[in-house]
PDB file of C-alpha atoms in Angstrom:
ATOM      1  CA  UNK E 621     -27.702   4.096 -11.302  1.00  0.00           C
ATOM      2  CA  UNK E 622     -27.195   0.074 -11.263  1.00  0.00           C
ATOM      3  CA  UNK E 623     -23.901   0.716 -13.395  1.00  0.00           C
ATOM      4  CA  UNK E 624     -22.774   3.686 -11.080  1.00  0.00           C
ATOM      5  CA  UNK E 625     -22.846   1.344  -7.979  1.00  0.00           C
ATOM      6  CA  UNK E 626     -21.397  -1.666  -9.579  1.00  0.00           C
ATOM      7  CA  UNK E 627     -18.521   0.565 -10.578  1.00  0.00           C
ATOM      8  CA  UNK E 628     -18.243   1.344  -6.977  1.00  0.00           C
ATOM      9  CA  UNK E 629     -18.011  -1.507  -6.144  1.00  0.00           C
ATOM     10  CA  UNK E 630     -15.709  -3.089  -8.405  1.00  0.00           C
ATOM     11  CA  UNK E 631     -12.832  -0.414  -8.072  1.00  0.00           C
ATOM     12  CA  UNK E 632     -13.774  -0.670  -4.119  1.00  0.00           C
ATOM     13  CA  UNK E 633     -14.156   3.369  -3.319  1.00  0.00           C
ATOM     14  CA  UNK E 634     -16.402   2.400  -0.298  1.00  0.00           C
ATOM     15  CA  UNK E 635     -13.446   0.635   1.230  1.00  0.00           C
ATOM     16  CA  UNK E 636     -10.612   3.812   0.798  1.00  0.00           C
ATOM     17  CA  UNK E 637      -7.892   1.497   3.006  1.00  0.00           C
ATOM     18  CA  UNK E 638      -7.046   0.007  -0.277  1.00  0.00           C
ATOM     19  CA  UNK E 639      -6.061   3.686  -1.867  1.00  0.00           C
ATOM     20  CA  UNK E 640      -5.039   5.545   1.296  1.00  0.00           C
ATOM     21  CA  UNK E 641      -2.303   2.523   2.043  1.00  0.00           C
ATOM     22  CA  UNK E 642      -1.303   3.380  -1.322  1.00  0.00           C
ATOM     23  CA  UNK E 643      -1.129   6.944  -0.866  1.00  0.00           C
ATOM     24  CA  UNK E 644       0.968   7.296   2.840  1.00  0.00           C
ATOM     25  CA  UNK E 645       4.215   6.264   1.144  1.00  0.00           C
ATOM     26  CA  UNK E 646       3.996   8.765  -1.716  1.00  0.00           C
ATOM     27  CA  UNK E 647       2.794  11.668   0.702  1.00  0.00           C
ATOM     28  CA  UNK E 648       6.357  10.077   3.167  1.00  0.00           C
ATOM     29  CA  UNK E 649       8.148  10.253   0.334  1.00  0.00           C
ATOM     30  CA  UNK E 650       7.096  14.265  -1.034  1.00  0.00           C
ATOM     31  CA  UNK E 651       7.441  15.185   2.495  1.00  0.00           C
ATOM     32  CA  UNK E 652      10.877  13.857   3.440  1.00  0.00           C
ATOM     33  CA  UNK E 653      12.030  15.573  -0.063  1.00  0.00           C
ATOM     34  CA  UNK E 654      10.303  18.693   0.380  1.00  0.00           C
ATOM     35  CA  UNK E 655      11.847  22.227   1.615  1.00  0.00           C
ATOM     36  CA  UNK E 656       9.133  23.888   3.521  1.00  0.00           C
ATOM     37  CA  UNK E 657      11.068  26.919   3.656  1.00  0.00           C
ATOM     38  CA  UNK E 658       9.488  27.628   0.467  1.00  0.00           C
ATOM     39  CA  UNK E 659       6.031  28.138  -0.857  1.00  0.00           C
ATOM     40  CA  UNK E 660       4.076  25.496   0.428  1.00  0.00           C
ATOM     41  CA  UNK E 661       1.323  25.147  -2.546  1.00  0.00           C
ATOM     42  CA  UNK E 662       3.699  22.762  -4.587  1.00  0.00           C
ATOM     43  CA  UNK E 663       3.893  21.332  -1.987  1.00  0.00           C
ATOM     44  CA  UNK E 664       0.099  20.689  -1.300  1.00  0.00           C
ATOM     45  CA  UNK E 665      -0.458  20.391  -5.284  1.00  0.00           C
ATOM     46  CA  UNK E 666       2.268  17.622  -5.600  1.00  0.00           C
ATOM     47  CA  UNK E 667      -0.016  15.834  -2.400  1.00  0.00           C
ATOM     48  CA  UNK E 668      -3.003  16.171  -4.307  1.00  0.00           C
ATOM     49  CA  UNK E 669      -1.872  14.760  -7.406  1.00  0.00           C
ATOM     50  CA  UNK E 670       0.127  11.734  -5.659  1.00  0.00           C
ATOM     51  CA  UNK E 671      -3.932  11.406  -3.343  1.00  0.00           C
ATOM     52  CA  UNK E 672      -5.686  11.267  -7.017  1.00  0.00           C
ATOM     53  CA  UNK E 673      -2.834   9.179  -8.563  1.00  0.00           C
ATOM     54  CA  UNK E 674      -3.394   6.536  -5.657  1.00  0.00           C
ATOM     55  CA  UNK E 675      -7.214   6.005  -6.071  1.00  0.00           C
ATOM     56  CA  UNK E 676      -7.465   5.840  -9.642  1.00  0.00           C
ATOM     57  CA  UNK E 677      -3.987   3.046 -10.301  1.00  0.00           C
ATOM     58  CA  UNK E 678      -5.588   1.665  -6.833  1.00  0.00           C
ATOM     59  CA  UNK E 679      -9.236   1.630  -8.255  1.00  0.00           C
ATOM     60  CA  UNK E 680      -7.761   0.179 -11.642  1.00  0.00           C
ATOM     61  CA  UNK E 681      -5.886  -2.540 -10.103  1.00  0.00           C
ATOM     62  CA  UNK E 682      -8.736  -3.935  -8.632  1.00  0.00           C
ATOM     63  CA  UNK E 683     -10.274  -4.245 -12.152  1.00  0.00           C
ATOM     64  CA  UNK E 684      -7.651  -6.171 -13.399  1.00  0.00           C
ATOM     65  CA  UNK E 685      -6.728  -8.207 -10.035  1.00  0.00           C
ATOM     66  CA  UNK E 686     -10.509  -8.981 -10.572  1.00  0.00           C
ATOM     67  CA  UNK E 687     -10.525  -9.820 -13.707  1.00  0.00           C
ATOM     68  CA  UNK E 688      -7.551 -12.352 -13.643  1.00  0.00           C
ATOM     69  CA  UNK E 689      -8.619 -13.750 -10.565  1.00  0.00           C
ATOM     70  CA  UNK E 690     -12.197 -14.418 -11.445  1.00  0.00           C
ATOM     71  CA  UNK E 691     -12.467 -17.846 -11.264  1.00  0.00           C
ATOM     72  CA  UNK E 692     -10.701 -18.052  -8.171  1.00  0.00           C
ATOM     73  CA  UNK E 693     -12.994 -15.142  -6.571  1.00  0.00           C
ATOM     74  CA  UNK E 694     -15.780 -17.495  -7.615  1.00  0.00           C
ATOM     75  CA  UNK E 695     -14.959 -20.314  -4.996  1.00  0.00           C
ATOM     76  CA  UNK E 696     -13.635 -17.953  -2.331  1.00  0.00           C
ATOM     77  CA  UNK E 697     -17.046 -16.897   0.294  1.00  0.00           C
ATOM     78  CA  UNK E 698     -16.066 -13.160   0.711  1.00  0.00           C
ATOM     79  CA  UNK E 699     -15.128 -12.733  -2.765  1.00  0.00           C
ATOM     80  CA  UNK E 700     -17.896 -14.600  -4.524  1.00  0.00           C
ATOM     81  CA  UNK E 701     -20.167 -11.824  -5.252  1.00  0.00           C
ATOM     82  CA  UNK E 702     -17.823  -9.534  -6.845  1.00  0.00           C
ATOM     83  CA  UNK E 703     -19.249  -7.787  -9.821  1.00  0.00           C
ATOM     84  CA  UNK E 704     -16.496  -9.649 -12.324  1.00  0.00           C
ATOM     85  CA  UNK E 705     -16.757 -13.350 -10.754  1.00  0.00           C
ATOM     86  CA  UNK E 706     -20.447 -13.042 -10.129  1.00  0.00           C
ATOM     87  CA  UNK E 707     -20.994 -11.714 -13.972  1.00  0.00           C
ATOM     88  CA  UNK E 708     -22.524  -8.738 -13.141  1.00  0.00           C
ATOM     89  CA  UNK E 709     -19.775  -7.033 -14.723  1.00  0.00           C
ATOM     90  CA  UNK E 710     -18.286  -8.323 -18.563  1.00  0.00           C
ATOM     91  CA  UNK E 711     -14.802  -8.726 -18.287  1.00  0.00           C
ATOM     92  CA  UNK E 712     -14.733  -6.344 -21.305  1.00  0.00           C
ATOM     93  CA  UNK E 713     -16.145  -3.664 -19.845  1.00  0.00           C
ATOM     94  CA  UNK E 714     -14.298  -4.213 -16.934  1.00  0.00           C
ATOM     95  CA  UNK E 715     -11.373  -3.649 -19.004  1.00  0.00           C
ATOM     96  CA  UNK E 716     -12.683  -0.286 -20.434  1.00  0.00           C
ATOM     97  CA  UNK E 717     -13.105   1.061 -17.427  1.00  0.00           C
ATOM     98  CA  UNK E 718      -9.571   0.186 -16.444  1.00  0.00           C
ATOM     99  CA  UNK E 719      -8.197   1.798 -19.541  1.00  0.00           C
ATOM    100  CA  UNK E 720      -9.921   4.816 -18.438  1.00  0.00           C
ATOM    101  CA  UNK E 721      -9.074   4.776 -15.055  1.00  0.00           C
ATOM    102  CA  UNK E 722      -4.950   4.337 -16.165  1.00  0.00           C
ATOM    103  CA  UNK E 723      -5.681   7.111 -18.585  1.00  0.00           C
ATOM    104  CA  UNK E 724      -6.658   9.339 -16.091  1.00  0.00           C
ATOM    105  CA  UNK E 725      -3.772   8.754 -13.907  1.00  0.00           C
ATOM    106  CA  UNK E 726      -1.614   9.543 -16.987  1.00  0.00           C
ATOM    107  CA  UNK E 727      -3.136  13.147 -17.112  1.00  0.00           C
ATOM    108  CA  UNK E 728      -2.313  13.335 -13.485  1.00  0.00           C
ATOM    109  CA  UNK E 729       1.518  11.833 -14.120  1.00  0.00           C
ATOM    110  CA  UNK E 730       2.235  14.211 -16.769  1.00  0.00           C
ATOM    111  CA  UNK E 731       2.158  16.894 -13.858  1.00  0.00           C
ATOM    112  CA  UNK E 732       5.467  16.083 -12.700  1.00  0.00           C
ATOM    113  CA  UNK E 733       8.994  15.995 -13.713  1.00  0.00           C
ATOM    114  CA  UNK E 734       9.920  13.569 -16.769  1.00  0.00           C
ATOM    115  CA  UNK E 735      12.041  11.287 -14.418  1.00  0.00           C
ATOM    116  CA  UNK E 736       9.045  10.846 -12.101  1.00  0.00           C
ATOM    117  CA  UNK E 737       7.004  10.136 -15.217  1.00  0.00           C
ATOM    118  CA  UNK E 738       9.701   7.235 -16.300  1.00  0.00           C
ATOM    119  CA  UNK E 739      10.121   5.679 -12.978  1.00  0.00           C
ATOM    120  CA  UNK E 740       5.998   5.663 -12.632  1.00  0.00           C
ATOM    121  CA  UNK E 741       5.811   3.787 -16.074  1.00  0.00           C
ATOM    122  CA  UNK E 742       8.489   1.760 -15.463  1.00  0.00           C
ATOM    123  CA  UNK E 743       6.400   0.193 -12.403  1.00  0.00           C
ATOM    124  CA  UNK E 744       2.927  -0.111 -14.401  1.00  0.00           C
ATOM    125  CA  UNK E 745       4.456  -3.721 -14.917  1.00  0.00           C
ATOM    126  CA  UNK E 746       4.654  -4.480 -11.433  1.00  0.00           C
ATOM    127  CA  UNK E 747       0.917  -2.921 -10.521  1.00  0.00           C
ATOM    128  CA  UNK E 748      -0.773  -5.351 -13.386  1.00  0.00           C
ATOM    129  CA  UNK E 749       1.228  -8.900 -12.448  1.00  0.00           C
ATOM    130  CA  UNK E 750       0.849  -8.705  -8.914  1.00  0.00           C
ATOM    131  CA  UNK E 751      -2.244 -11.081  -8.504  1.00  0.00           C
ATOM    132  CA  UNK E 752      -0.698 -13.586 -10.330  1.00  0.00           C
ATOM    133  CA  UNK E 753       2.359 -14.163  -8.373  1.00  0.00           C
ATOM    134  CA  UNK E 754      -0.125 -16.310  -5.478  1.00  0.00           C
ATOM    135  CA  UNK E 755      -0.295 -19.064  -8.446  1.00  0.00           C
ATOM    136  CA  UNK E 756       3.121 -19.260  -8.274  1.00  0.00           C
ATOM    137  CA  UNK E 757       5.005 -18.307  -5.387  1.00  0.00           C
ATOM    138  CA  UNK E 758       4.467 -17.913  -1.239  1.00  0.00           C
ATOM    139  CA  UNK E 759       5.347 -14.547  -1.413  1.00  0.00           C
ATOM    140  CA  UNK E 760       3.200 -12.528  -3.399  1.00  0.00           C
ATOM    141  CA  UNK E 761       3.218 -10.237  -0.470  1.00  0.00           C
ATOM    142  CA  UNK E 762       6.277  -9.286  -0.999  1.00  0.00           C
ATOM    143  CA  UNK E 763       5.550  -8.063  -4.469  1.00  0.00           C
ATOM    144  CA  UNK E 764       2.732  -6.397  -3.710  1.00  0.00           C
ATOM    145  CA  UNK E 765       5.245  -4.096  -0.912  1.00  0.00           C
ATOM    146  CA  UNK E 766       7.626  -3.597  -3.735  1.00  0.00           C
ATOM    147  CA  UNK E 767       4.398  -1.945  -6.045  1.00  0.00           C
ATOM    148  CA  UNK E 768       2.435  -0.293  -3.237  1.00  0.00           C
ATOM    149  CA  UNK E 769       5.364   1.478  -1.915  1.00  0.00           C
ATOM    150  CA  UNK E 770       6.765   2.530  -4.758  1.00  0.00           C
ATOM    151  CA  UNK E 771       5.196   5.942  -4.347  1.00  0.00           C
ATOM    152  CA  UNK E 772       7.789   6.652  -1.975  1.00  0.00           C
ATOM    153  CA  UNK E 773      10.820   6.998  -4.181  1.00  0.00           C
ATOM    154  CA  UNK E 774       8.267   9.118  -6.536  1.00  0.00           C
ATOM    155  CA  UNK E 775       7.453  11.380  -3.628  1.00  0.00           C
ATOM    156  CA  UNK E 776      11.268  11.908  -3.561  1.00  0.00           C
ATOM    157  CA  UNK E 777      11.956  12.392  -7.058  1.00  0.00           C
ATOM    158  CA  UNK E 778       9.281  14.865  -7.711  1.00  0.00           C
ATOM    159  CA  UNK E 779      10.552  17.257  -5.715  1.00  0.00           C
ATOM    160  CA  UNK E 780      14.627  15.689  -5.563  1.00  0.00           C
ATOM    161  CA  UNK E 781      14.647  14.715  -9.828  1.00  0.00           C
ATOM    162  CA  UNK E 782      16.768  11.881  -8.856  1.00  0.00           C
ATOM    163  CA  UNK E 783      17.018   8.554  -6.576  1.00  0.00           C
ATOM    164  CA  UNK E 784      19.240   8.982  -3.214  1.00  0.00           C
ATOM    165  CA  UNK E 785      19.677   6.326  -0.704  1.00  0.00           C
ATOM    166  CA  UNK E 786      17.815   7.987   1.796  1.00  0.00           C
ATOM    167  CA  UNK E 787      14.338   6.919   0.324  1.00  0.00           C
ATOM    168  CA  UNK E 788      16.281   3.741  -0.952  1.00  0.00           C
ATOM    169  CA  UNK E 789      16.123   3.051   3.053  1.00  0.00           C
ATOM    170  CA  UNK E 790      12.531   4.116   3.831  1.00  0.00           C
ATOM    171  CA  UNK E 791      11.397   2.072   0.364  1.00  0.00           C
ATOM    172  CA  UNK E 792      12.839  -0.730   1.788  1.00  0.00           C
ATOM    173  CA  UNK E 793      11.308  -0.397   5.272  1.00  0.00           C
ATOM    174  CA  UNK E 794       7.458   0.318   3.817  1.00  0.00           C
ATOM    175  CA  UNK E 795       7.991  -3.167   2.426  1.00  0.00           C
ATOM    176  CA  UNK E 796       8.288  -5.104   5.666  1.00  0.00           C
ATOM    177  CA  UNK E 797       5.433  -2.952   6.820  1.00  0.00           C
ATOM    178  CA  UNK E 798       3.083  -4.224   3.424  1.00  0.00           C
ATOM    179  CA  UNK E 799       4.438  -7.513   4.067  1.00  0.00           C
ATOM    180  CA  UNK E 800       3.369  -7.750   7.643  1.00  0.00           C
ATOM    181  CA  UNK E 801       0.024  -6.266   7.196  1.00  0.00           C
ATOM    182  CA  UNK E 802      -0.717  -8.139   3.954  1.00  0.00           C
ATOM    183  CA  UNK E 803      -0.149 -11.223   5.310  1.00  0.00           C
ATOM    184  CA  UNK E 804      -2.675 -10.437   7.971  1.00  0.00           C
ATOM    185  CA  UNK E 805      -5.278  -9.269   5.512  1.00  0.00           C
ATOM    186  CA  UNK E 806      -4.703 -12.917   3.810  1.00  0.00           C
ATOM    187  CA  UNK E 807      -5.793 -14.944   6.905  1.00  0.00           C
ATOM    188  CA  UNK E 808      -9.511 -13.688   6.250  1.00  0.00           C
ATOM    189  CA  UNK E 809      -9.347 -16.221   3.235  1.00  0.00           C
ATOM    190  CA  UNK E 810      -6.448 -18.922   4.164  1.00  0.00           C
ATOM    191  CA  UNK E 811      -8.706 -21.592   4.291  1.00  0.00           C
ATOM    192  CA  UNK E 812     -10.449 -20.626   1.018  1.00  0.00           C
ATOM    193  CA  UNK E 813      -7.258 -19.708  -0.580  1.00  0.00           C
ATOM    194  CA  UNK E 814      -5.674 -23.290   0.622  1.00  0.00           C
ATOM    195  CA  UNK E 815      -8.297 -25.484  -1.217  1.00  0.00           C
ATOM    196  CA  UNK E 816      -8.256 -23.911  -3.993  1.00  0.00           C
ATOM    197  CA  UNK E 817      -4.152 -23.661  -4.034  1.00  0.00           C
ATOM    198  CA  UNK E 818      -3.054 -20.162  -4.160  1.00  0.00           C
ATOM    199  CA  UNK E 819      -0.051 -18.888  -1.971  1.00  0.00           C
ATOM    200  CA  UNK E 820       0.858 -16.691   0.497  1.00  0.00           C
ATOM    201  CA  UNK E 821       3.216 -15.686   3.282  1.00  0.00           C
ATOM    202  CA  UNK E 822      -0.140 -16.022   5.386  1.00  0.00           C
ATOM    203  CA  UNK E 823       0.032 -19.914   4.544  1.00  0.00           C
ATOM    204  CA  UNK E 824       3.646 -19.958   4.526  1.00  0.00           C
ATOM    205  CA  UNK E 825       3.655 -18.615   8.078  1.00  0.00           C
ATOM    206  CA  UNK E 826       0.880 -19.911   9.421  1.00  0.00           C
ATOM    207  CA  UNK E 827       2.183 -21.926  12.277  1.00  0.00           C
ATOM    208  CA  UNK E 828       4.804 -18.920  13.068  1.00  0.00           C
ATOM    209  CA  UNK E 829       2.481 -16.211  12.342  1.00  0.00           C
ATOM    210  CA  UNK E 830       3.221 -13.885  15.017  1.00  0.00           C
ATOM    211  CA  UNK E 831       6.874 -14.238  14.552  1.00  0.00           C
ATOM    212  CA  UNK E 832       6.912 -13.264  11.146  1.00  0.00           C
ATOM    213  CA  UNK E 833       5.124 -10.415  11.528  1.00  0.00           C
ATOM    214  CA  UNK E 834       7.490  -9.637  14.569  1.00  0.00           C
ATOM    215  CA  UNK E 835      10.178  -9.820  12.043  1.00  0.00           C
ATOM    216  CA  UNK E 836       9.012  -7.877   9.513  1.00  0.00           C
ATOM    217  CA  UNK E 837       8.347  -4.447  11.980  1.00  0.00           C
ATOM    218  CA  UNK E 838      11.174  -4.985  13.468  1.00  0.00           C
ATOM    219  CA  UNK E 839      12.861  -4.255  10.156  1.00  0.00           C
ATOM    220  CA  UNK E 840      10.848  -1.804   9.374  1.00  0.00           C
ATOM    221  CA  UNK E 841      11.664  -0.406  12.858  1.00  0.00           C
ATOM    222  CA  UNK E 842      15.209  -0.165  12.148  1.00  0.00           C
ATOM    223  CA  UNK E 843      15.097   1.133   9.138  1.00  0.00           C
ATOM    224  CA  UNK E 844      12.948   3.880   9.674  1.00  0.00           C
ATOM    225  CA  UNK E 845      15.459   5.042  12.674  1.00  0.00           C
ATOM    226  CA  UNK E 846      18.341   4.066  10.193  1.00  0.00           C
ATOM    227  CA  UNK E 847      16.412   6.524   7.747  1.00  0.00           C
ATOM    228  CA  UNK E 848      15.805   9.405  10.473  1.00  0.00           C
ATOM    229  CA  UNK E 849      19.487   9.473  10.847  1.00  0.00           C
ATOM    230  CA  UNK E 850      20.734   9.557   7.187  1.00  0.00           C
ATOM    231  CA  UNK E 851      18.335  12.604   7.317  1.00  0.00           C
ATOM    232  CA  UNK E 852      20.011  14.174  10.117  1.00  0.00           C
ATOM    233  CA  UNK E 853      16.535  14.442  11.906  1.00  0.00           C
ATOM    234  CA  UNK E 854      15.901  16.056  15.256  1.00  0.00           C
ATOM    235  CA  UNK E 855      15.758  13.951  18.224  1.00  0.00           C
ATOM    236  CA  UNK E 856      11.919  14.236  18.514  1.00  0.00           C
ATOM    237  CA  UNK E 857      11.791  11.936  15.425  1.00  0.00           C
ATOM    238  CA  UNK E 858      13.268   9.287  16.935  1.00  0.00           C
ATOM    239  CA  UNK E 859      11.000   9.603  20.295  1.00  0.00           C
ATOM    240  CA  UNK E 860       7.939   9.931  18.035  1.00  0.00           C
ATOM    241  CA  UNK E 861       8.432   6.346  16.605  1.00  0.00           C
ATOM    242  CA  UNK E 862       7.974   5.323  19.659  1.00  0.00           C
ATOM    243  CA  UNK E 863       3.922   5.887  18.687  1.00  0.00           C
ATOM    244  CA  UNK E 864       3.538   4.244  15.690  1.00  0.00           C
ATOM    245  CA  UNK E 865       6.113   1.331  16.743  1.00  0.00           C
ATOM    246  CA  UNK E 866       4.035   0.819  19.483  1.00  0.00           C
ATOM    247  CA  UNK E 867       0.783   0.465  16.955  1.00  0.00           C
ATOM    248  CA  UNK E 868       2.510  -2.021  15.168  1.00  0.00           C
ATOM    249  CA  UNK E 869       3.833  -4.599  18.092  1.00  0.00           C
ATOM    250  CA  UNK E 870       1.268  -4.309  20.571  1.00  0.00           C
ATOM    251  CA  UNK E 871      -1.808  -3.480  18.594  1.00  0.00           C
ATOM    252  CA  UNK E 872      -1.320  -5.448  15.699  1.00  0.00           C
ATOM    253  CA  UNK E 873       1.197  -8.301  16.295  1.00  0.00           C
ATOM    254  CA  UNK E 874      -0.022  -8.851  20.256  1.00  0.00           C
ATOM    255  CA  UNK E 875      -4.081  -8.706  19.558  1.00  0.00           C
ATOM    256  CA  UNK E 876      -5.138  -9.811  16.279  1.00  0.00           C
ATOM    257  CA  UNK E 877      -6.595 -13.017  16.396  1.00  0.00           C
ATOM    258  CA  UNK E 878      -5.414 -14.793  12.601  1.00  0.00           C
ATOM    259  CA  UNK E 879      -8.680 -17.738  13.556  1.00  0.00           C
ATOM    260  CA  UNK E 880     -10.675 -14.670  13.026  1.00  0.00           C
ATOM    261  CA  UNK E 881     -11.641 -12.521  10.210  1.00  0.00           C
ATOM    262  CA  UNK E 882     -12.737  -9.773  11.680  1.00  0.00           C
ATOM    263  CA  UNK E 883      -9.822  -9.414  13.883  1.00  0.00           C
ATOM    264  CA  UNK E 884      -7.848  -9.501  10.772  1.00  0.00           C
ATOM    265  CA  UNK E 885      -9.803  -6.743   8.892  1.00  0.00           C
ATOM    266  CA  UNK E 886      -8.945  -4.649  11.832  1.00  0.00           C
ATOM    267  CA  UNK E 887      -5.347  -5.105  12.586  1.00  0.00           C
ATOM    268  CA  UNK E 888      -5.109  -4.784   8.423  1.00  0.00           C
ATOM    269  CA  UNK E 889      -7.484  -1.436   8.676  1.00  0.00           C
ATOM    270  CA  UNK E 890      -5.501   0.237  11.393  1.00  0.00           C
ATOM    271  CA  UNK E 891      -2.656   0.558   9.248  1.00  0.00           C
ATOM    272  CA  UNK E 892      -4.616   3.577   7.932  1.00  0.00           C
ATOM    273  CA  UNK E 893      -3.444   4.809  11.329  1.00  0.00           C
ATOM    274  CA  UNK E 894      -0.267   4.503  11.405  1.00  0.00           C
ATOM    275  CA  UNK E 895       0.366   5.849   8.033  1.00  0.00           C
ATOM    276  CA  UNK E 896      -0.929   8.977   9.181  1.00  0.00           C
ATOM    277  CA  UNK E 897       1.128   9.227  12.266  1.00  0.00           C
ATOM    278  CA  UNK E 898       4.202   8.490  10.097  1.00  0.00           C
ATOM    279  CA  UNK E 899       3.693  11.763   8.311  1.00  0.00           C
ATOM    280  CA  UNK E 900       2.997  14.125  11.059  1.00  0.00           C
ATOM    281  CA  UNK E 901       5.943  12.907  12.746  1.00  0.00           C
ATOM    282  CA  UNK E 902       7.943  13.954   9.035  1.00  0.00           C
ATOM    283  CA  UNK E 903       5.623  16.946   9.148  1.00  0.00           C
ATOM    284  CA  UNK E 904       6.287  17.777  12.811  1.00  0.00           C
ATOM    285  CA  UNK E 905      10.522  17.311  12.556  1.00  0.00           C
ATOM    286  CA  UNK E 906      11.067  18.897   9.012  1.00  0.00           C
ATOM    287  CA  UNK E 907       9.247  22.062   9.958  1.00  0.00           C
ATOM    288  CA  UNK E 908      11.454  22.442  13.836  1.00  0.00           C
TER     289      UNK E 908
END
């Protein structure tokens, strides 16, 4: 019973923002591609497999972003007591379990068409270097969008079997969105994080914090309309945005507080929200 909660807790399954984040773009992605003129229990089957897919690569990153970061976890207060940098769990079976975790995702990737199978391998790379780009750059944020989004262009291709520009755009756009609330997650350890000498765009910005994040929805913003119209969507798209834009600037940017961690566990946790309203507005237009 010990082992079955430190498991838990090491691939985080109490805390499902983590694999649910992960998740919205691929379920954008199947969505946008998907012709629901037709039987809709591929299309439910493909959502299950991309909702599995996310919490076991989700639940195996954290191993490994554990395991490589456990001597920095150590001196960080809300990390400390993590199963890896508190030695509750052995980095070796820490590994085993991620081995088994990727495994399983395998047997759920084999589901779908061989070019979704080579573009998912082809971004295992980018999943298992992530947390060590803060030892060497301000921007690990950004790679972190460029991995966690990446679902999106394998919603596409499991149902398109190829790469247009019209998730190309969207890709893009979930990128800004990972970068802006990333870099709000971070300020819950920026003073931690800046003693010790890691990096990130919550450092980098830290004086301008606001303004970044300003930046990076409005990007999103544009793209996503940009996106709606390469997709020839109905008007109502476009008027829906309005909702989730409206999350974004005057929940998030105008009311987080970045001197306080719980206001930045929120603003971060909300984006659970507007994930979900992204894909009932895809859900709502594709089916007029």
């Amino acid at each position: 019973m010990k082992q079955i909660k430190l498991f838990i807790e090491l691939t985080r399954l109490k805390k499902p923002i983590g694999f649910m984040l992960l998740f919205w773009p691929c379920a954008w992605g199947l969505t946008l591609a998907y012709d629901f003129s037709s039987d809709l229990n591929n299309y439910f089957f493909y959502l299950i497999l991309f909702f599995l897919g996310s919490v076991l690569m989700r639940s195996a990153g954290c191993i490994v972003n554990d395991i490589l970061d456990k001597e920095f976890d150590a001196k960080v207060f809300r990390t400390k007591n993590r199963p890896i940098a508190s030695g509750k769990v052995s980095i070796r079976l820490g590994m085993f379990y991620a081995l088994v975790l990727c495994l399983l995702a395998f047997l759920v990737l084999i589901n779908f068409n061989l070019f979704t199978i080579i573009l998912a391998l082809g971004s295992m790379p980018l999943a298992f270097t992530y947390p060590l780009m803060k030892r060497f750059t301000y921007w690990p944020q950004l790679f972190l969008g460029i991995t966690f989004n990446y679902g999106l262009i394998l919603g596409w291709s499991a149902i398109k079997g190829q790469i247009d520009v019209i998730p190309i755009i969207f890709y893009i756009g979930a990128i800004f969105w990972t970068l802006g609330y990333d870099t709000i997650y971070g300020y819950q350890d920026i003073k931690d994080d800046e003693i010790i000498g890691l990096k990130s765009t919550s450092i980098k910005f830290k004086g301008t914090a606001k303004k970044f994040l300003f930046t990076c929805y409005s990007i999103l913003t544009i793209l996503f309309i940009a996106g709606g119209y390469y997709m020839n969507f109905h008007y109502s798209y476009f008027v829906l945005l309005i909702i989730p834009i409206f999350h974004l600037f005057f929940y998030q940017v105008k009311n987080f507080n970045l001197k306080s961690p719980s206001s930045c566990l929120i603003a971060f946790k909300s984006n659970n929200l507007f994930g979900l309203i992204i894909l009932m507005n895809i859900l709502i237009v594709k089916n007029l």
